PDB file of C-alpha atoms in Angstrom:
ATOM      1  CA  UNK A   1       8.813  13.325  -3.511  1.00 89.00           C
ATOM      2  CA  UNK A   2       5.824  10.972  -2.541  1.00 93.00           C
ATOM      3  CA  UNK A   3       2.744  11.157  -4.544  1.00 96.00           C
ATOM      4  CA  UNK A   4      -0.730  10.038  -3.341  1.00 97.00           C
ATOM      5  CA  UNK A   5      -3.879   9.312  -5.060  1.00 96.00           C
ATOM      6  CA  UNK A   6      -7.138   8.721  -3.299  1.00 96.00           C
ATOM      7  CA  UNK A   7      -9.891   6.814  -4.572  1.00 95.00           C
ATOM      8  CA  UNK A   8     -13.346   5.322  -3.237  1.00 96.00           C
ATOM      9  CA  UNK A   9     -15.476   8.479  -2.356  1.00 95.00           C
ATOM     10  CA  UNK A  10     -18.986   9.078  -3.287  1.00 97.00           C
ATOM     11  CA  UNK A  11     -22.681   9.640  -1.715  1.00 98.00           C
ATOM     12  CA  UNK A  12     -24.031   7.050   0.610  1.00 98.00           C
ATOM     13  CA  UNK A  13     -27.078   6.893   2.940  1.00 98.00           C
ATOM     14  CA  UNK A  14     -26.718   7.327   6.686  1.00 98.00           C
ATOM     15  CA  UNK A  15     -25.942   3.881   8.241  1.00 98.00           C
ATOM     16  CA  UNK A  16     -23.931   3.012   4.724  1.00 98.00           C
ATOM     17  CA  UNK A  17     -20.207   2.259   4.295  1.00 98.00           C
ATOM     18  CA  UNK A  18     -17.594   3.437   1.926  1.00 98.00           C
ATOM     19  CA  UNK A  19     -13.897   2.263   1.694  1.00 98.00           C
ATOM     20  CA  UNK A  20     -11.076   4.548   0.807  1.00 98.00           C
ATOM     21  CA  UNK A  21      -8.169   3.814  -0.678  1.00 98.00           C
ATOM     22  CA  UNK A  22      -4.891   5.747  -1.058  1.00 97.00           C
ATOM     23  CA  UNK A  23      -2.014   4.768  -3.458  1.00 96.00           C
ATOM     24  CA  UNK A  24       1.468   5.910  -2.807  1.00 95.00           C
ATOM     25  CA  UNK A  25       4.405   6.051  -5.576  1.00 93.00           C
ATOM     26  CA  UNK A  26       7.482   7.935  -6.082  1.00 92.00           C
ATOM     27  CA  UNK A  27      10.194   7.887  -2.920  1.00 89.00           C
ATOM     28  CA  UNK A  28       7.928   5.797  -0.732  1.00 85.00           C
ATOM     29  CA  UNK A  29      10.853   4.406   1.380  1.00 82.00           C
ATOM     30  CA  UNK A  30      10.720   7.777   3.149  1.00 82.00           C
ATOM     31  CA  UNK A  31       7.058   7.030   4.555  1.00 85.00           C
ATOM     32  CA  UNK A  32       6.930   6.399   8.096  1.00 88.00           C
ATOM     33  CA  UNK A  33       3.254   7.102   8.595  1.00 93.00           C
ATOM     34  CA  UNK A  34       0.442   7.298   6.458  1.00 95.00           C
ATOM     35  CA  UNK A  35      -2.955   8.961   7.464  1.00 96.00           C
ATOM     36  CA  UNK A  36      -6.168  10.227   6.755  1.00 98.00           C
ATOM     37  CA  UNK A  37      -7.472  13.822   7.657  1.00 98.00           C
ATOM     38  CA  UNK A  38     -10.951  15.315   6.482  1.00 98.00           C
ATOM     39  CA  UNK A  39     -12.252  18.857   6.209  1.00 98.00           C
ATOM     40  CA  UNK A  40     -16.030  19.964   5.820  1.00 96.00           C
ATOM     41  CA  UNK A  41     -16.975  23.199   4.380  1.00 92.00           C
ATOM     42  CA  UNK A  42     -15.980  26.075   6.745  1.00 94.00           C
ATOM     43  CA  UNK A  43     -14.100  23.702   9.376  1.00 96.00           C
ATOM     44  CA  UNK A  44     -10.538  23.003   9.948  1.00 96.00           C
ATOM     45  CA  UNK A  45      -8.861  19.944   8.347  1.00 97.00           C
ATOM     46  CA  UNK A  46      -8.898  17.374  11.087  1.00 97.00           C
ATOM     47  CA  UNK A  47      -7.190  14.124  11.875  1.00 98.00           C
ATOM     48  CA  UNK A  48      -9.244  11.052  11.305  1.00 98.00           C
ATOM     49  CA  UNK A  49      -6.762   8.329  11.395  1.00 98.00           C
ATOM     50  CA  UNK A  50      -3.073   7.016  10.843  1.00 97.00           C
ATOM     51  CA  UNK A  51      -1.061   3.790  10.704  1.00 95.00           C
ATOM     52  CA  UNK A  52       2.926   3.286  11.000  1.00 92.00           C
ATOM     53  CA  UNK A  53       4.006   1.992   7.614  1.00 87.00           C
ATOM     54  CA  UNK A  54       6.577  -0.751   9.059  1.00 86.00           C
ATOM     55  CA  UNK A  55       4.654  -1.924  12.066  1.00 88.00           C
ATOM     56  CA  UNK A  56       1.056  -1.339  11.426  1.00 90.00           C
ATOM     57  CA  UNK A  57       0.094   0.414  14.608  1.00 93.00           C
ATOM     58  CA  UNK A  58      -2.909   2.162  14.049  1.00 96.00           C
ATOM     59  CA  UNK A  59      -4.430   5.336  15.616  1.00 95.00           C
ATOM     60  CA  UNK A  60      -8.045   6.595  15.569  1.00 98.00           C
ATOM     61  CA  UNK A  61      -9.758   9.821  16.316  1.00 97.00           C
ATOM     62  CA  UNK A  62     -12.390   9.547  19.002  1.00 97.00           C
ATOM     63  CA  UNK A  63     -15.030  10.760  16.839  1.00 96.00           C
ATOM     64  CA  UNK A  64     -14.470   7.645  14.544  1.00 97.00           C
ATOM     65  CA  UNK A  65     -13.422   4.944  16.986  1.00 97.00           C
ATOM     66  CA  UNK A  66     -15.622   1.584  16.362  1.00 97.00           C
ATOM     67  CA  UNK A  67     -16.676   2.936  13.041  1.00 98.00           C
ATOM     68  CA  UNK A  68     -13.756   3.567  10.842  1.00 98.00           C
ATOM     69  CA  UNK A  69     -10.634   1.292  10.682  1.00 98.00           C
ATOM     70  CA  UNK A  70      -7.192   2.187   8.814  1.00 98.00           C
ATOM     71  CA  UNK A  71      -5.161  -0.403   7.177  1.00 96.00           C
ATOM     72  CA  UNK A  72      -2.312  -0.957   5.007  1.00 94.00           C
ATOM     73  CA  UNK A  73      -0.985  -3.105   2.188  1.00 93.00           C
ATOM     74  CA  UNK A  74       2.866  -2.624   2.113  1.00 90.00           C
ATOM     75  CA  UNK A  75       3.191  -4.875  -1.090  1.00 91.00           C
ATOM     76  CA  UNK A  76       0.822  -2.570  -2.898  1.00 93.00           C
ATOM     77  CA  UNK A  77       1.923   0.925  -1.306  1.00 92.00           C
ATOM     78  CA  UNK A  78      -1.746   1.483  -0.411  1.00 95.00           C
ATOM     79  CA  UNK A  79      -3.290   2.741   2.656  1.00 96.00           C
ATOM     80  CA  UNK A  80      -7.307   2.031   3.015  1.00 98.00           C
ATOM     81  CA  UNK A  81      -9.913   3.716   5.375  1.00 98.00           C
ATOM     82  CA  UNK A  82     -12.897   1.692   5.949  1.00 98.00           C
ATOM     83  CA  UNK A  83     -16.049   3.447   7.243  1.00 98.00           C
ATOM     84  CA  UNK A  84     -18.990   2.029   8.562  1.00 98.00           C
ATOM     85  CA  UNK A  85     -22.169   3.363  10.288  1.00 98.00           C
ATOM     86  CA  UNK A  86     -21.690   6.386   8.342  1.00 98.00           C
ATOM     87  CA  UNK A  87     -23.349   9.594   9.585  1.00 97.00           C
ATOM     88  CA  UNK A  88     -24.288  12.841   7.794  1.00 97.00           C
ATOM     89  CA  UNK A  89     -21.514  14.599  10.095  1.00 96.00           C
ATOM     90  CA  UNK A  90     -18.912  12.369   8.652  1.00 97.00           C
ATOM     91  CA  UNK A  91     -19.580  14.048   5.241  1.00 98.00           C
ATOM     92  CA  UNK A  92     -16.318  16.065   4.230  1.00 98.00           C
ATOM     93  CA  UNK A  93     -13.470  15.737   1.503  1.00 98.00           C
ATOM     94  CA  UNK A  94     -11.220  13.110   3.050  1.00 98.00           C
ATOM     95  CA  UNK A  95      -7.451  13.416   2.279  1.00 98.00           C
ATOM     96  CA  UNK A  96      -4.655  10.729   2.138  1.00 98.00           C
ATOM     97  CA  UNK A  97      -1.285  12.071   3.966  1.00 97.00           C
ATOM     98  CA  UNK A  98       2.054  10.640   4.464  1.00 96.00           C
ATOM     99  CA  UNK A  99       5.130  11.808   6.698  1.00 94.00           C
ATOM    100  CA  UNK A 100       8.602  10.501   7.249  1.00 91.00           C
ATOM    101  CA  UNK A 101       9.584   9.474  10.587  1.00 85.00           C
ATOM    102  CA  UNK A 102       9.203  11.576  13.691  1.00 79.00           C
ATOM    103  CA  UNK A 103       6.472  12.338  16.177  1.00 76.00           C
ATOM    104  CA  UNK A 104       2.810  13.626  15.425  1.00 85.00           C
ATOM    105  CA  UNK A 105       0.751  10.907  13.529  1.00 90.00           C
ATOM    106  CA  UNK A 106      -2.144  13.006  14.197  1.00 92.00           C
ATOM    107  CA  UNK A 107      -0.552  16.417  13.532  1.00 93.00           C
ATOM    108  CA  UNK A 108      -1.516  17.895  10.218  1.00 94.00           C
ATOM    109  CA  UNK A 109       1.681  20.190  10.090  1.00 94.00           C
ATOM    110  CA  UNK A 110       3.891  16.946  10.323  1.00 94.00           C
ATOM    111  CA  UNK A 111       2.731  15.514   6.928  1.00 95.00           C
ATOM    112  CA  UNK A 112       4.450  16.946   4.091  1.00 95.00           C
ATOM    113  CA  UNK A 113       3.160  14.843   1.452  1.00 95.00           C
ATOM    114  CA  UNK A 114      -0.789  14.754   0.429  1.00 97.00           C
ATOM    115  CA  UNK A 115      -3.064  13.731  -1.891  1.00 97.00           C
ATOM    116  CA  UNK A 116      -5.868  15.400  -3.948  1.00 97.00           C
ATOM    117  CA  UNK A 117      -8.843  14.488  -1.654  1.00 97.00           C
ATOM    118  CA  UNK A 118     -12.062  12.720  -2.478  1.00 97.00           C
ATOM    119  CA  UNK A 119     -15.508  13.508  -1.387  1.00 98.00           C
ATOM    120  CA  UNK A 120     -17.590  11.725   0.806  1.00 98.00           C
ATOM    121  CA  UNK A 121     -21.361  12.896   1.321  1.00 98.00           C
ATOM    122  CA  UNK A 122     -23.907  10.981   3.423  1.00 98.00           C
ATOM    123  CA  UNK A 123     -27.303  11.873   3.382  1.00 97.00           C
ATOM    124  CA  UNK A 124     -29.748  11.754   6.186  1.00 93.00           C
TER     125      UNK A 124
END
């Protein structure tokens, strides 16, 4: 099993920045990709960004490219999501997720391990 704990959410004005963190513990040697997803009220959970644990290859959803950046610190077993130029449409619960090797870095169903989520609210 892999345990994930997110932190760093909060309330910010439009145009501001936040950095989310996700610390992994447990059987972390099973992790191949780590990702961030988000879910707004009444909407499906959607892919935001992912990073491969060993090579550090990153993927970002079109809606956040140029504003959000995913990164990881292998020594700390932690993945980050730097969010800049935040917009009210970014308001969601943000979830950290991890998956073993295999395709589908942007596919929610490919991730067996999830954090509890952290709320991000962007005011206009």
